[in-house]
PDB file of C-alpha atoms in Angstrom:
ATOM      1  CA  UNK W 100     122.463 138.511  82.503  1.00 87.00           C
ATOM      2  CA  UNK W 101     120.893 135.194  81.604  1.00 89.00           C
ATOM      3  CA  UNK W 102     124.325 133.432  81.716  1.00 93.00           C
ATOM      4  CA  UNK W 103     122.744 130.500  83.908  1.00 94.00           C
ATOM      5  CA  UNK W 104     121.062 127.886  82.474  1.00 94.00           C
ATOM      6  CA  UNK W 105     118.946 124.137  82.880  1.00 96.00           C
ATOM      7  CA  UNK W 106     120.185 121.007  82.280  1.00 95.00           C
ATOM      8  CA  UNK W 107     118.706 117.743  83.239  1.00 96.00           C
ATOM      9  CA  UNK W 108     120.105 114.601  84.066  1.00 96.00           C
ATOM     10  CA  UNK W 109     117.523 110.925  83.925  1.00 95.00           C
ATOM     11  CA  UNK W 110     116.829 108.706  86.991  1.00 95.00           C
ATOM     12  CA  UNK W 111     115.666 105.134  85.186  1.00 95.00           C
ATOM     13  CA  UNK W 112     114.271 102.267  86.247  1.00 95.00           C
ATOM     14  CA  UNK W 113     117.010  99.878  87.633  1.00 95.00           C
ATOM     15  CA  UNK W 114     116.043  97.008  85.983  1.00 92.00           C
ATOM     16  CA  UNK W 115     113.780  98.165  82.388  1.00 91.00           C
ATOM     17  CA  UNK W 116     115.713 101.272  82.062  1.00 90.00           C
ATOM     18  CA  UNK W 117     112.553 103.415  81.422  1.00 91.00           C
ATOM     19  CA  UNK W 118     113.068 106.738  82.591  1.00 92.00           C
ATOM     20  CA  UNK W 119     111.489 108.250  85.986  1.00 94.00           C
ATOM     21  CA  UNK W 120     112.494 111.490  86.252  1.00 95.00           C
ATOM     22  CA  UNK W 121     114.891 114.263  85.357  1.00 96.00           C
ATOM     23  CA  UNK W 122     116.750 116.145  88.041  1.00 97.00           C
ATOM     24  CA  UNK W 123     117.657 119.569  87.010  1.00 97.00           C
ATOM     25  CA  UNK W 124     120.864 120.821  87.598  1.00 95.00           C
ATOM     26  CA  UNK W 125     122.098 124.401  86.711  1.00 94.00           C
ATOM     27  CA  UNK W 126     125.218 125.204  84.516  1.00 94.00           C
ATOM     28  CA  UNK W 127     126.775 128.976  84.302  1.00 94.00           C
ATOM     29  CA  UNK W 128     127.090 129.689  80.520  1.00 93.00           C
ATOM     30  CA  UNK W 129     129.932 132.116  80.843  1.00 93.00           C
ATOM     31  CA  UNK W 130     130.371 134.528  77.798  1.00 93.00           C
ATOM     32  CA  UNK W 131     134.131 133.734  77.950  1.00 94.00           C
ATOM     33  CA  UNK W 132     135.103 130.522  80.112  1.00 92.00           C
ATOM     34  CA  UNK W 133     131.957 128.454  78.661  1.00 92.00           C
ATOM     35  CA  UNK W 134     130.033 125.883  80.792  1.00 89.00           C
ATOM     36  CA  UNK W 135     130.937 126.107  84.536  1.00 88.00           C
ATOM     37  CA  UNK W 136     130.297 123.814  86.679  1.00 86.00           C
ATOM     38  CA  UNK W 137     128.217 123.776  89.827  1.00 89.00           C
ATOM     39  CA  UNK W 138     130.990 122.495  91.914  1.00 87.00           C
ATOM     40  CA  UNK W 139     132.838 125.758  91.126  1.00 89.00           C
ATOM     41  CA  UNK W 140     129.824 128.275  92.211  1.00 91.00           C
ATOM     42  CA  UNK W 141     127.747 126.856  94.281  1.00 91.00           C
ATOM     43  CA  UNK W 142     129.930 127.300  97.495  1.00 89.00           C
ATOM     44  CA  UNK W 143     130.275 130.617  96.573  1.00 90.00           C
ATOM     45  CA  UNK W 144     126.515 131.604  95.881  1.00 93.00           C
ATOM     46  CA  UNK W 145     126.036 129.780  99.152  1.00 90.00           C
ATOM     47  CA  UNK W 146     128.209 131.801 100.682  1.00 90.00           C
ATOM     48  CA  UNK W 147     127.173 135.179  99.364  1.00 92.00           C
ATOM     49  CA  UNK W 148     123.205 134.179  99.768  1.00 91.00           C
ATOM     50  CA  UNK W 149     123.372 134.408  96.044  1.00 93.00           C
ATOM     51  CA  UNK W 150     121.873 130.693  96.216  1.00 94.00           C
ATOM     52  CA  UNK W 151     118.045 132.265  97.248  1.00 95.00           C
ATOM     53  CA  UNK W 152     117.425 134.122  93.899  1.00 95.00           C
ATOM     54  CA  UNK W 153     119.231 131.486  91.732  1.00 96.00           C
ATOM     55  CA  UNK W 154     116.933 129.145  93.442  1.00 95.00           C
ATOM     56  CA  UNK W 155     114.300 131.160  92.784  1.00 96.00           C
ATOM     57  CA  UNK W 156     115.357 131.257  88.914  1.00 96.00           C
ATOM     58  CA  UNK W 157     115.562 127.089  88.901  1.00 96.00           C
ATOM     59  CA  UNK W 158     112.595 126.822  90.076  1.00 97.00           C
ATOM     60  CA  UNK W 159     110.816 128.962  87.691  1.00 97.00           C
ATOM     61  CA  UNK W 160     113.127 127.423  84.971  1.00 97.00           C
ATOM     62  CA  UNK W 161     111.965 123.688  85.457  1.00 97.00           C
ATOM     63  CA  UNK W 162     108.239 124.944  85.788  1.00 97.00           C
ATOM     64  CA  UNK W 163     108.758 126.706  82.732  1.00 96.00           C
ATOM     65  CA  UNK W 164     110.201 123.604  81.055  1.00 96.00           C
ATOM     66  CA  UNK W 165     107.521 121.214  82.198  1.00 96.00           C
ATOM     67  CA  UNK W 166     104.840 123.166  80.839  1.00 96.00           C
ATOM     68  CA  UNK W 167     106.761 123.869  77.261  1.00 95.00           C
ATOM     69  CA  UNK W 168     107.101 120.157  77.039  1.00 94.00           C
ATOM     70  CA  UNK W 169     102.924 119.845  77.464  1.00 93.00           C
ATOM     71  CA  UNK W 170     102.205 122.229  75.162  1.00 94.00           C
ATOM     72  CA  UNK W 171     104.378 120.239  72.888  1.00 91.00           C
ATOM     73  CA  UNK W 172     102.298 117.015  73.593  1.00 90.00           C
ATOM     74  CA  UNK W 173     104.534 115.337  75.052  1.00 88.00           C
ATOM     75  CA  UNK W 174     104.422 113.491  78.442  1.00 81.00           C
ATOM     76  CA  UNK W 175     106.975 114.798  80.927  1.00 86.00           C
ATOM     77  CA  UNK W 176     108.266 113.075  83.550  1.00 92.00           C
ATOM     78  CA  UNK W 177     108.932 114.460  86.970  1.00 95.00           C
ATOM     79  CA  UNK W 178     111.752 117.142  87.617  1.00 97.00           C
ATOM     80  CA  UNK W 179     113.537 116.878  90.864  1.00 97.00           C
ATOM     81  CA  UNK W 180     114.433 120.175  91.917  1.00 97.00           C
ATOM     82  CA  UNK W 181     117.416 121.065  94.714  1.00 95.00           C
ATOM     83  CA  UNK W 182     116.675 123.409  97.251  1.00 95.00           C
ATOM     84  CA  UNK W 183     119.634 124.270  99.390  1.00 91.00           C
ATOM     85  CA  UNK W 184     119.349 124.968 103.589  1.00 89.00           C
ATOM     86  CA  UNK W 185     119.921 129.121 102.674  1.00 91.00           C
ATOM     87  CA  UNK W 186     116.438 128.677 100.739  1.00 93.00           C
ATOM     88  CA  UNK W 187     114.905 126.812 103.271  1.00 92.00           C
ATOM     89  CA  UNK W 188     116.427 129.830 106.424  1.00 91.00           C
ATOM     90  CA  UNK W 189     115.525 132.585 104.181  1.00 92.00           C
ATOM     91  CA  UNK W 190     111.858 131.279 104.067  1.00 92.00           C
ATOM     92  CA  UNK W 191     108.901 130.708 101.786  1.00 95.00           C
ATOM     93  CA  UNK W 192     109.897 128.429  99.631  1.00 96.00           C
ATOM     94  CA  UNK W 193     106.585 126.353  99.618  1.00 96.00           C
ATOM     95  CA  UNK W 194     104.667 129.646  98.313  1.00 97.00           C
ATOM     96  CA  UNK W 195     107.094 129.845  95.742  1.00 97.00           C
ATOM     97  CA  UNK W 196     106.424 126.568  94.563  1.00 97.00           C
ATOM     98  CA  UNK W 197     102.678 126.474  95.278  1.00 97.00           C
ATOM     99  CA  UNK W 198     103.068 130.003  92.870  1.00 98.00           C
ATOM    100  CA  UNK W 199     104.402 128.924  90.447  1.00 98.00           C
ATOM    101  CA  UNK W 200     102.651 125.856  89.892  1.00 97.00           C
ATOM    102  CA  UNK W 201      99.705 127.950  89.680  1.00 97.00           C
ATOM    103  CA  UNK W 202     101.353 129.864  87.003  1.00 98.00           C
ATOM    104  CA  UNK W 203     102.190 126.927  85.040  1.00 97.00           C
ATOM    105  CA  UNK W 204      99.359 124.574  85.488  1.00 96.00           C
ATOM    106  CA  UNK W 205     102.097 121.893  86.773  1.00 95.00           C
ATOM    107  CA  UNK W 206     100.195 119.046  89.278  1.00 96.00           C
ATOM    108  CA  UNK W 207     102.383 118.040  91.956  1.00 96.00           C
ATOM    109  CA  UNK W 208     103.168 115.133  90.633  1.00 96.00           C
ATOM    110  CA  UNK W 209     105.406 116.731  88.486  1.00 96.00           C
ATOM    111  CA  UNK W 210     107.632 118.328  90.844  1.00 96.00           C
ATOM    112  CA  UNK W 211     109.864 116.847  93.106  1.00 97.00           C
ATOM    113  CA  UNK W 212     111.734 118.337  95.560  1.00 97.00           C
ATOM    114  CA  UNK W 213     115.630 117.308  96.587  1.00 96.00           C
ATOM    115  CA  UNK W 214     116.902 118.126 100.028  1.00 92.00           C
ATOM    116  CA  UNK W 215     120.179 117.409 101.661  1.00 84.00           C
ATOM    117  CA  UNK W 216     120.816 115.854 104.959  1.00 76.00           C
ATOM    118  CA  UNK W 217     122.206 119.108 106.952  1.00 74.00           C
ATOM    119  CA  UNK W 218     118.649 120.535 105.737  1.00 75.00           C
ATOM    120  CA  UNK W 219     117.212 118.048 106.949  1.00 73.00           C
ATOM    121  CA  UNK W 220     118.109 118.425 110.439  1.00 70.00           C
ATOM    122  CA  UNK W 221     117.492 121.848 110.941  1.00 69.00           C
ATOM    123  CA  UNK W 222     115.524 122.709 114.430  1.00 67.00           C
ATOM    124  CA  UNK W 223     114.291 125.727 113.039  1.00 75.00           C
ATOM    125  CA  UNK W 224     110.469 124.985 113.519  1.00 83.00           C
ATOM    126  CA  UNK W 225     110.090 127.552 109.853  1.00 85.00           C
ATOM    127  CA  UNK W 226     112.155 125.203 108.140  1.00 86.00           C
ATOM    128  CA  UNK W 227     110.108 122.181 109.257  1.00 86.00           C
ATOM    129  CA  UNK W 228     106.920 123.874 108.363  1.00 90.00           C
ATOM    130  CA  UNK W 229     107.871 124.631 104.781  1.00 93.00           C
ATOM    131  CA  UNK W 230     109.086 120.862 104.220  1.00 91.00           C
ATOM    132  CA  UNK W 231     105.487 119.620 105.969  1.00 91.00           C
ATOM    133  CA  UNK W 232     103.699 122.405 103.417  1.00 94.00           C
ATOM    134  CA  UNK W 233     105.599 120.784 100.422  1.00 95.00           C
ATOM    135  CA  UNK W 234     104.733 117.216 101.302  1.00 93.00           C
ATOM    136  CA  UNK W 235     101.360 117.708 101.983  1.00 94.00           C
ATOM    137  CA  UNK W 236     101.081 119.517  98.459  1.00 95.00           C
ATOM    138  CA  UNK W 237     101.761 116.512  96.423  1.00 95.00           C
ATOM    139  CA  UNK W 238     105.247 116.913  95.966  1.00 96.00           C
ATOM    140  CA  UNK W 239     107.221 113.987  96.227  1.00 96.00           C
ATOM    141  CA  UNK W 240     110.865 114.490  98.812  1.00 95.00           C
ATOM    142  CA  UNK W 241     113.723 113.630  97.866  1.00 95.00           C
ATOM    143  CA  UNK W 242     116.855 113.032 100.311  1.00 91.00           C
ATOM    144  CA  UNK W 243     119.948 113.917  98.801  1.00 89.00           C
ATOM    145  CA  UNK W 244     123.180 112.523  99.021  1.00 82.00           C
ATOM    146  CA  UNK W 245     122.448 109.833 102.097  1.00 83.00           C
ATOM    147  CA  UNK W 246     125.362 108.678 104.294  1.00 73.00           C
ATOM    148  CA  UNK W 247     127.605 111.927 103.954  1.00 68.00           C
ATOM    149  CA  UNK W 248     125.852 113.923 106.392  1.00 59.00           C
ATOM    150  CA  UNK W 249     124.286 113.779 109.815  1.00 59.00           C
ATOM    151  CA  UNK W 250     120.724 112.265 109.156  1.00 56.00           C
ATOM    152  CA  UNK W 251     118.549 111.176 111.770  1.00 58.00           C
ATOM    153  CA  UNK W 252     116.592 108.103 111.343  1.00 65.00           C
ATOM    154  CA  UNK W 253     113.870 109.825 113.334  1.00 64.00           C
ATOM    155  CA  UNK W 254     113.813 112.773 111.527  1.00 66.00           C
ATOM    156  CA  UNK W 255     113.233 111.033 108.301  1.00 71.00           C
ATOM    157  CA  UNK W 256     110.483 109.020 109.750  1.00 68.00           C
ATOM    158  CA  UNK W 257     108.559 112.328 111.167  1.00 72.00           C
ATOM    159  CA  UNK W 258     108.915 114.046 107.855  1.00 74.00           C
ATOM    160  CA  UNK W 259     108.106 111.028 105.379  1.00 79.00           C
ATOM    161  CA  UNK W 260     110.803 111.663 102.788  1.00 88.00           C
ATOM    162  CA  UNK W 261     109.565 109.297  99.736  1.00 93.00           C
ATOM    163  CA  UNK W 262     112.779 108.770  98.153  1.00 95.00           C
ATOM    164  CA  UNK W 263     116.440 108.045  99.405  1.00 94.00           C
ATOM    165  CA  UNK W 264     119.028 108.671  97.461  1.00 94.00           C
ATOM    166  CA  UNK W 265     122.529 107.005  97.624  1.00 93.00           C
ATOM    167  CA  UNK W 266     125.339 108.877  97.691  1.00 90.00           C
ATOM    168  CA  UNK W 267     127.807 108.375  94.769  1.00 91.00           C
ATOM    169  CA  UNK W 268     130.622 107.818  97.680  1.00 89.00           C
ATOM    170  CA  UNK W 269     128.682 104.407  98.221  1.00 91.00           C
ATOM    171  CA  UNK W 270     127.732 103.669  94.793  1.00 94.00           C
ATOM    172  CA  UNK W 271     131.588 103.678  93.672  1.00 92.00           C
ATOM    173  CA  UNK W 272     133.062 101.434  95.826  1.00 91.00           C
ATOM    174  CA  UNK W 273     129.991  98.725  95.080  1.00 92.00           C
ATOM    175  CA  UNK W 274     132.000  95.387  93.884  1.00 83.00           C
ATOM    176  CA  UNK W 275     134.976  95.706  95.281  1.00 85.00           C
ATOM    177  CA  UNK W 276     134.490  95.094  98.477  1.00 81.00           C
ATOM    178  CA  UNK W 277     132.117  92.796 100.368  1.00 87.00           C
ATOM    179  CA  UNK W 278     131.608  95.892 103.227  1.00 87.00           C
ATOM    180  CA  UNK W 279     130.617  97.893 100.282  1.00 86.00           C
ATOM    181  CA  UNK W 280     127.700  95.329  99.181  1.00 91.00           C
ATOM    182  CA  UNK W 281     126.805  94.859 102.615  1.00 92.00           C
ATOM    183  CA  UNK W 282     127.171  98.919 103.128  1.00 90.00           C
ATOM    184  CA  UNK W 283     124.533  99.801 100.050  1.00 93.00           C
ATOM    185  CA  UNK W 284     122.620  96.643 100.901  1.00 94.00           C
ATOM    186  CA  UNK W 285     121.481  98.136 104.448  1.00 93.00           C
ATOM    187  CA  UNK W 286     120.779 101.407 103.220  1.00 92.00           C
ATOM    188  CA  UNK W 287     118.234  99.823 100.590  1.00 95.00           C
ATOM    189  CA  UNK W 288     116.982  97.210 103.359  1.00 94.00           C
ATOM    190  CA  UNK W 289     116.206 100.699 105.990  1.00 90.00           C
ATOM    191  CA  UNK W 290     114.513 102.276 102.824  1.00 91.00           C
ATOM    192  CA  UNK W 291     112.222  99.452 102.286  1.00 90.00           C
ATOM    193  CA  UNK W 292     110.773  99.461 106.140  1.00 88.00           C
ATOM    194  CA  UNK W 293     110.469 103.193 105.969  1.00 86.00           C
ATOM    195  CA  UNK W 294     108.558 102.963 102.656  1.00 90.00           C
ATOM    196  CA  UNK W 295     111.040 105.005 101.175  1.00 93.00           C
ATOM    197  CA  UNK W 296     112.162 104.281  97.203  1.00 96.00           C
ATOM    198  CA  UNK W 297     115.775 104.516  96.620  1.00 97.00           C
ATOM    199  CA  UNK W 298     117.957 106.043  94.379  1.00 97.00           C
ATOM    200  CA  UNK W 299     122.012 105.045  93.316  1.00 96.00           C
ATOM    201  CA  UNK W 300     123.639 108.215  92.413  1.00 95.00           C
ATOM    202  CA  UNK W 301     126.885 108.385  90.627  1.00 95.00           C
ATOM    203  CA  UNK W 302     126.557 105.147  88.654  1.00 96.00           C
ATOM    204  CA  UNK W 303     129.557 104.841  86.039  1.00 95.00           C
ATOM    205  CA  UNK W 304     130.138 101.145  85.585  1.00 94.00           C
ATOM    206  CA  UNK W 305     128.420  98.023  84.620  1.00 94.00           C
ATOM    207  CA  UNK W 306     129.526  96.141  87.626  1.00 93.00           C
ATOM    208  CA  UNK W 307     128.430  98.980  89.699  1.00 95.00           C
ATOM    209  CA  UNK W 308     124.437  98.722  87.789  1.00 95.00           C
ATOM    210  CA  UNK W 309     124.783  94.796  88.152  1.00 94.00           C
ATOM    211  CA  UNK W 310     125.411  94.851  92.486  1.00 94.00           C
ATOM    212  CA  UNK W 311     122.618  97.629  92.800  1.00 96.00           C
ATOM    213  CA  UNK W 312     120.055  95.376  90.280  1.00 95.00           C
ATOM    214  CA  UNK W 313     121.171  92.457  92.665  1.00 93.00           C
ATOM    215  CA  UNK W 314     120.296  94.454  95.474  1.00 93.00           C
ATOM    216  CA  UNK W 315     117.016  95.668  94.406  1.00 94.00           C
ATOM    217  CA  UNK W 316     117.836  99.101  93.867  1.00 96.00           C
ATOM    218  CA  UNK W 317     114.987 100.805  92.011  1.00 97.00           C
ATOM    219  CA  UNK W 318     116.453 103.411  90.611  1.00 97.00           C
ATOM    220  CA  UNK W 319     119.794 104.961  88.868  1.00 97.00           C
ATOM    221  CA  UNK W 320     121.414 107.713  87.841  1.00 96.00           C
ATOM    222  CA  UNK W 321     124.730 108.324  86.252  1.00 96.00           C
ATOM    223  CA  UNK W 322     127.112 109.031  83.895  1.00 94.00           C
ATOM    224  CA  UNK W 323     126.695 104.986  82.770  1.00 94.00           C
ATOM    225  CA  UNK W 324     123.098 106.263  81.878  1.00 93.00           C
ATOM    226  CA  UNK W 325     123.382 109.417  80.559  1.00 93.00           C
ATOM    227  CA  UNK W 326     124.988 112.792  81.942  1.00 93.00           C
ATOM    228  CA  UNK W 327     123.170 116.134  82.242  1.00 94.00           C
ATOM    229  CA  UNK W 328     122.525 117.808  79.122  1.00 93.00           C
ATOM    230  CA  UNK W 329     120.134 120.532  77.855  1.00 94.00           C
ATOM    231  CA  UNK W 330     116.166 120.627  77.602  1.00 93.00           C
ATOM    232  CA  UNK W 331     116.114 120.187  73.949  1.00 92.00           C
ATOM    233  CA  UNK W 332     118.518 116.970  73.938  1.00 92.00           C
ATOM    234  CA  UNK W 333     116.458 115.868  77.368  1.00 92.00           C
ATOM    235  CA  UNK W 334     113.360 115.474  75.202  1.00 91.00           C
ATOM    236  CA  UNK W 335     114.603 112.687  73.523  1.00 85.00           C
ATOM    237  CA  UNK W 336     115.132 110.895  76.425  1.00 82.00           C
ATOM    238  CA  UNK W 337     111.320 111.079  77.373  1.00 81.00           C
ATOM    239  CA  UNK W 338     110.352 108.277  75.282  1.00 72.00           C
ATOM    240  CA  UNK W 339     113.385 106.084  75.368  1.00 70.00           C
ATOM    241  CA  UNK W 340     114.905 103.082  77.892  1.00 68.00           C
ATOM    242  CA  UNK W 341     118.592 104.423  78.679  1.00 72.00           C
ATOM    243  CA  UNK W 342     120.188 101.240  80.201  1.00 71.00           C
ATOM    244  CA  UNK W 343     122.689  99.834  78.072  1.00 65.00           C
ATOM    245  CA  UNK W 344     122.599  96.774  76.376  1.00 49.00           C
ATOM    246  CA  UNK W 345     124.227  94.319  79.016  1.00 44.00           C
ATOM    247  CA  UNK W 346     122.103  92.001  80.512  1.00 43.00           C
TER     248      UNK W 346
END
């Protein structure tokens, strides 16, 4: 019924605040209760394998956007894009992208993919072969949520993820407690020697932006640097350096 919706949320530049990418997250517009969250549905589309065709739908929705915002001469950045572990079982999910990028005319390097850690280390060899067909199309991977799952530092090596990102778990705790430096510090020091860029989720506080510039994070997101909001107020941020004025 068209009750589900886009909205994007930047990734900037740690330390110029210029903006590297959007990641789109999906709200449920309900006629009655308003905007749902995603912590209140997902579970259940999850559950219910609802998650494959509403999938499906954000995919097509951020191709859809990308293009608009060509055709509108502007520049888009990248728009990460979440694919839960039911997408990746029920299959095909590279076609889907390689489709619709077709479709659009979107090059690879504006899609980016987000995958979590239990997807991650799947044995199904289908599963594998899908995340090998979307890295070898151009499409940068992302790995969601690092250091609340089960990852294996050899499985990240044999599939080449090109971005880590650091759970907000981590992220909050940063300054107030040395453990917590040393915690996030490691996690960006393992990214560096797998050539992997890295990512601080969940940023909300100054002192929190300060320890990860210190520890040469090179990227954030946040509600500190904006929180997700719709495609039309997301084109405003294409153009614009979202840090605030601290340093």
């Amino acid at each position: 019924q068209r009750q589900f919706a886009l909205y994007y949320q930047p990734r900037v530049d740690t330390h110029t605040g210029e903006i590297r990418g959007l990641e789109a997250l999906v709200r449920w517009i309900h006629p009655v209760h308003g905007v749902i969250s995603p912590a209140v549905f997902i579970s259940m589309a999850e559950a219910t394998g609802s998650i494959i065709p509403l999938g499906a739908l954000v995919m097509e929705e951020a191709c859809r956007q990308i293009k608009a915002w060509r055709e509108a001469g502007l520049a888009p950045v990248p728009i990460s894009i979440n694919i839960s572990p039911r997408q990746l079982d029920a299959g095909g999910v590279d076609r889907q992208l390689a489709s619709l990028m077709e479709k659009y005319a979107i090059p690879p390097r504006l899609i980016e993919v987000e995958l979590t850690e239990s997807a991650m280390m799947s044995e199904a060899q289908g599963v594998l072969d899908q995340v090998a067909a979307i890295r070898q199309m151009g499409i940068t991977l992302h790995l969601d949520d690092f250091g609340t799952g089960y990852s294996s530092l050899s499985r990240l090596q044999e599939i080449e993820m090109q971005v880590l990102k650091i759970d907000r778990a981590f992220v909050s705790r940063l300054g107030t407690s040395h453990q917590a430096d040393v915690l996030v510090k490691t996690i960006i020091l393992m990214a560096r020697e797998l050539q992997m860029a890295v990512v601080a989720e969940g940023v909300e506080t100054v002192a929190q932006l300060h320890a990860l510039q210190r520890l040469g994070c090179d990227e954030v997101q946040g509600y500190l640097i904006a929180k997700a909001v719709t495609a039309e107020e997301a084109t405003a941020f294409l153009h614009k350096k979202l840090l605030p004025a601290t340093q």
